[in-house]
């Protein structure tokens, strides 16, 4: 059998702080732009003919879009953190029982392990103390998939996609980072 090549990490995946700064800066910018457009002296040409209600509705729509975009970015980052943890444990041949279980998957699937079916399910089996947070992650990833694939259908698996927002996704990611011992690439 040929020797497997190690995956090289780009180290360009997003951090929670980066998303938070982007979200806060963008929300403040939206508020400033739309609120200055409401004042009589500074109305943007873009909003000529708009009522205050129409401007407020458009601001709400823009904030909702920002919320979804940042939620998607965080959920993609969570996937990156879990996949990096999986690959580092396997490539470095870590000797703890959990890493051995992951290596069994890696021996069959290499870097094509499925996030939920292989990696997350192994986490839940080997670390039952994380089951609730990983179940929440699974539902949030259904939301991520719905966002990433264009939101064109009504989800059956997670009918309450509107129950997710930036804050709930950020809180979930923060909880995972604070409580799960993920190894990082060097």
Tab-separated table of C-alpha atoms in Angstrom:
chain	number	residue	atom	x	y	z
A	1	UNK	CA	0.000	0.000	0.000
A	2	UNK	CA	1.352	3.429	-0.899
A	3	UNK	CA	2.154	5.935	1.790
A	4	UNK	CA	-0.623	8.485	2.200
A	5	UNK	CA	0.150	12.150	1.727
A	6	UNK	CA	-0.611	14.452	4.607
A	7	UNK	CA	-3.178	17.136	3.979
A	8	UNK	CA	-1.617	20.595	3.917
A	9	UNK	CA	-3.707	23.137	5.781
A	10	UNK	CA	-4.259	26.591	4.322
A	11	UNK	CA	-4.602	28.217	7.745
A	12	UNK	CA	-7.058	30.662	6.178
A	13	UNK	CA	-10.186	29.436	7.927
A	14	UNK	CA	-12.077	32.084	9.817
A	15	UNK	CA	-11.863	32.723	13.530
A	16	UNK	CA	-14.853	33.630	15.662
A	17	UNK	CA	-13.302	37.003	16.437
A	18	UNK	CA	-12.971	37.821	12.736
A	19	UNK	CA	-16.630	37.071	12.109
A	20	UNK	CA	-17.697	39.002	15.179
A	21	UNK	CA	-15.719	42.101	14.141
A	22	UNK	CA	-17.127	41.896	10.616
A	23	UNK	CA	-20.672	41.501	11.922
A	24	UNK	CA	-20.453	44.400	14.382
A	25	UNK	CA	-18.720	46.727	11.897
A	26	UNK	CA	-21.202	45.866	9.153
A	27	UNK	CA	-24.234	46.287	11.385
A	28	UNK	CA	-22.968	49.675	12.590
A	29	UNK	CA	-22.292	50.725	9.001
A	30	UNK	CA	-25.773	49.684	7.896
A	31	UNK	CA	-27.361	51.561	10.808
A	32	UNK	CA	-25.310	54.673	10.051
A	33	UNK	CA	-26.036	54.596	6.310
A	34	UNK	CA	-29.759	53.999	6.634
A	35	UNK	CA	-30.262	56.345	9.589
A	36	UNK	CA	-28.418	59.185	7.859
A	37	UNK	CA	-30.641	58.572	4.832
A	38	UNK	CA	-33.679	59.237	6.981
A	39	UNK	CA	-32.516	62.663	8.129
A	40	UNK	CA	-33.842	65.450	5.912
A	41	UNK	CA	-30.465	67.060	5.317
A	42	UNK	CA	-28.504	63.969	4.255
A	43	UNK	CA	-30.878	61.795	2.232
A	44	UNK	CA	-29.043	59.578	-0.210
A	45	UNK	CA	-30.136	59.807	-3.835
A	46	UNK	CA	-30.804	56.108	-3.629
A	47	UNK	CA	-33.671	56.707	-1.210
A	48	UNK	CA	-35.419	59.607	-2.955
A	49	UNK	CA	-39.087	58.748	-3.051
A	50	UNK	CA	-38.850	56.198	-0.217
A	51	UNK	CA	-40.979	56.602	2.877
A	52	UNK	CA	-39.381	56.182	6.318
A	53	UNK	CA	-41.175	52.823	6.628
A	54	UNK	CA	-39.696	51.636	3.308
A	55	UNK	CA	-36.200	52.662	4.415
A	56	UNK	CA	-36.669	50.892	7.756
A	57	UNK	CA	-37.907	47.759	5.957
A	58	UNK	CA	-34.894	47.770	3.671
A	59	UNK	CA	-32.561	48.163	6.661
A	60	UNK	CA	-34.230	45.193	8.326
A	61	UNK	CA	-33.764	43.137	5.142
A	62	UNK	CA	-30.065	44.070	4.920
A	63	UNK	CA	-29.506	43.145	8.573
A	64	UNK	CA	-31.234	39.801	8.020
A	65	UNK	CA	-28.901	39.138	5.077
A	66	UNK	CA	-25.872	40.053	7.203
A	67	UNK	CA	-27.133	37.704	9.903
A	68	UNK	CA	-27.418	34.782	7.465
A	69	UNK	CA	-24.030	35.475	5.846
A	70	UNK	CA	-22.215	35.581	9.175
A	71	UNK	CA	-24.054	32.481	10.412
A	72	UNK	CA	-22.956	30.644	7.280
A	73	UNK	CA	-19.350	31.775	7.800
A	74	UNK	CA	-19.317	30.554	11.414
A	75	UNK	CA	-20.856	27.192	10.539
A	76	UNK	CA	-18.289	26.720	7.776
A	77	UNK	CA	-15.572	27.535	10.310
A	78	UNK	CA	-16.938	24.941	12.753
A	79	UNK	CA	-16.714	22.341	10.006
A	80	UNK	CA	-13.111	23.387	9.330
A	81	UNK	CA	-12.192	23.112	13.032
A	82	UNK	CA	-13.691	19.611	13.293
A	83	UNK	CA	-12.079	18.410	10.071
A	84	UNK	CA	-8.679	19.818	11.069
A	85	UNK	CA	-8.996	18.106	14.456
A	86	UNK	CA	-9.821	14.812	12.689
A	87	UNK	CA	-6.946	15.083	10.226
A	88	UNK	CA	-4.339	16.187	12.787
A	89	UNK	CA	-5.271	13.346	15.134
A	90	UNK	CA	-4.970	10.871	12.262
A	91	UNK	CA	-1.914	12.270	10.500
A	92	UNK	CA	0.000	12.634	13.776
A	93	UNK	CA	-1.115	9.152	14.849
A	94	UNK	CA	-2.169	10.376	18.261
A	95	UNK	CA	-2.422	7.458	20.665
A	96	UNK	CA	-5.492	8.201	22.774
A	97	UNK	CA	-8.550	5.938	22.309
A	98	UNK	CA	-10.576	8.664	20.608
A	99	UNK	CA	-7.858	9.357	18.030
A	100	UNK	CA	-7.552	5.615	17.377
A	101	UNK	CA	-11.298	5.464	16.588
A	102	UNK	CA	-10.885	8.370	14.179
A	103	UNK	CA	-7.899	6.640	12.563
A	104	UNK	CA	-10.078	3.584	11.900
A	105	UNK	CA	-12.332	5.864	9.857
A	106	UNK	CA	-9.320	7.524	8.230
A	107	UNK	CA	-7.908	4.126	7.219
A	108	UNK	CA	-11.103	3.516	5.223
A	109	UNK	CA	-12.042	6.996	4.025
A	110	UNK	CA	-8.921	9.120	4.433
A	111	UNK	CA	-9.872	12.802	4.035
A	112	UNK	CA	-13.317	11.925	2.651
A	113	UNK	CA	-14.846	11.169	6.061
A	114	UNK	CA	-18.362	12.534	6.387
A	115	UNK	CA	-18.686	15.314	8.922
A	116	UNK	CA	-21.852	14.157	10.696
A	117	UNK	CA	-21.892	10.422	9.942
A	118	UNK	CA	-18.225	9.796	10.721
A	119	UNK	CA	-16.547	12.605	12.655
A	120	UNK	CA	-19.402	13.993	14.770
A	121	UNK	CA	-20.880	10.557	15.459
A	122	UNK	CA	-17.474	9.381	16.727
A	123	UNK	CA	-17.243	12.443	18.956
A	124	UNK	CA	-20.678	11.639	20.402
A	125	UNK	CA	-19.844	7.972	20.944
A	126	UNK	CA	-16.450	8.622	22.527
A	127	UNK	CA	-17.367	11.831	24.373
A	128	UNK	CA	-21.022	11.547	25.431
A	129	UNK	CA	-20.633	14.689	27.549
A	130	UNK	CA	-20.703	16.615	24.232
A	131	UNK	CA	-23.781	14.880	22.791
A	132	UNK	CA	-26.229	17.755	23.395
A	133	UNK	CA	-23.946	20.391	21.857
A	134	UNK	CA	-23.175	18.108	18.898
A	135	UNK	CA	-26.891	17.419	18.373
A	136	UNK	CA	-27.385	21.194	18.298
A	137	UNK	CA	-24.519	21.445	15.828
A	138	UNK	CA	-26.194	18.850	13.586
A	139	UNK	CA	-29.372	20.944	13.447
A	140	UNK	CA	-27.371	24.098	12.818
A	141	UNK	CA	-25.531	22.348	9.973
A	142	UNK	CA	-28.915	21.521	8.422
A	143	UNK	CA	-29.537	25.281	8.544
A	144	UNK	CA	-26.079	25.869	6.992
A	145	UNK	CA	-26.890	23.466	4.169
A	146	UNK	CA	-30.187	25.243	3.565
A	147	UNK	CA	-28.365	28.595	3.391
A	148	UNK	CA	-25.498	27.300	1.260
A	149	UNK	CA	-27.786	25.705	-1.312
A	150	UNK	CA	-29.909	28.757	-1.963
A	151	UNK	CA	-32.855	28.476	0.476
A	152	UNK	CA	-35.140	27.434	-2.382
A	153	UNK	CA	-37.019	24.715	-0.462
A	154	UNK	CA	-38.934	24.452	2.775
A	155	UNK	CA	-36.762	22.273	5.017
A	156	UNK	CA	-38.333	19.106	6.411
A	157	UNK	CA	-35.488	18.144	8.734
A	158	UNK	CA	-35.267	21.489	10.489
A	159	UNK	CA	-38.601	23.220	9.985
A	160	UNK	CA	-37.659	26.115	12.235
A	161	UNK	CA	-34.775	27.514	10.207
A	162	UNK	CA	-35.863	30.954	11.295
A	163	UNK	CA	-35.031	30.013	14.887
A	164	UNK	CA	-31.339	30.326	13.943
A	165	UNK	CA	-29.631	33.655	13.863
A	166	UNK	CA	-26.138	35.007	14.134
A	167	UNK	CA	-26.209	35.119	17.941
A	168	UNK	CA	-27.415	31.514	18.357
A	169	UNK	CA	-24.835	30.216	15.867
A	170	UNK	CA	-22.068	32.314	17.452
A	171	UNK	CA	-23.046	31.003	20.906
A	172	UNK	CA	-22.963	27.404	19.652
A	173	UNK	CA	-19.520	27.885	18.089
A	174	UNK	CA	-18.192	29.564	21.201
A	175	UNK	CA	-19.531	26.706	23.324
A	176	UNK	CA	-17.861	24.106	21.102
A	177	UNK	CA	-14.508	25.906	21.193
A	178	UNK	CA	-14.673	26.398	24.972
A	179	UNK	CA	-15.703	22.851	25.871
A	180	UNK	CA	-14.379	20.424	23.267
A	181	UNK	CA	-10.668	19.711	23.200
A	182	UNK	CA	-9.983	20.210	19.515
A	183	UNK	CA	-6.410	19.882	18.369
A	184	UNK	CA	-5.151	22.460	15.890
A	185	UNK	CA	-2.775	22.280	12.994
A	186	UNK	CA	0.782	23.334	13.728
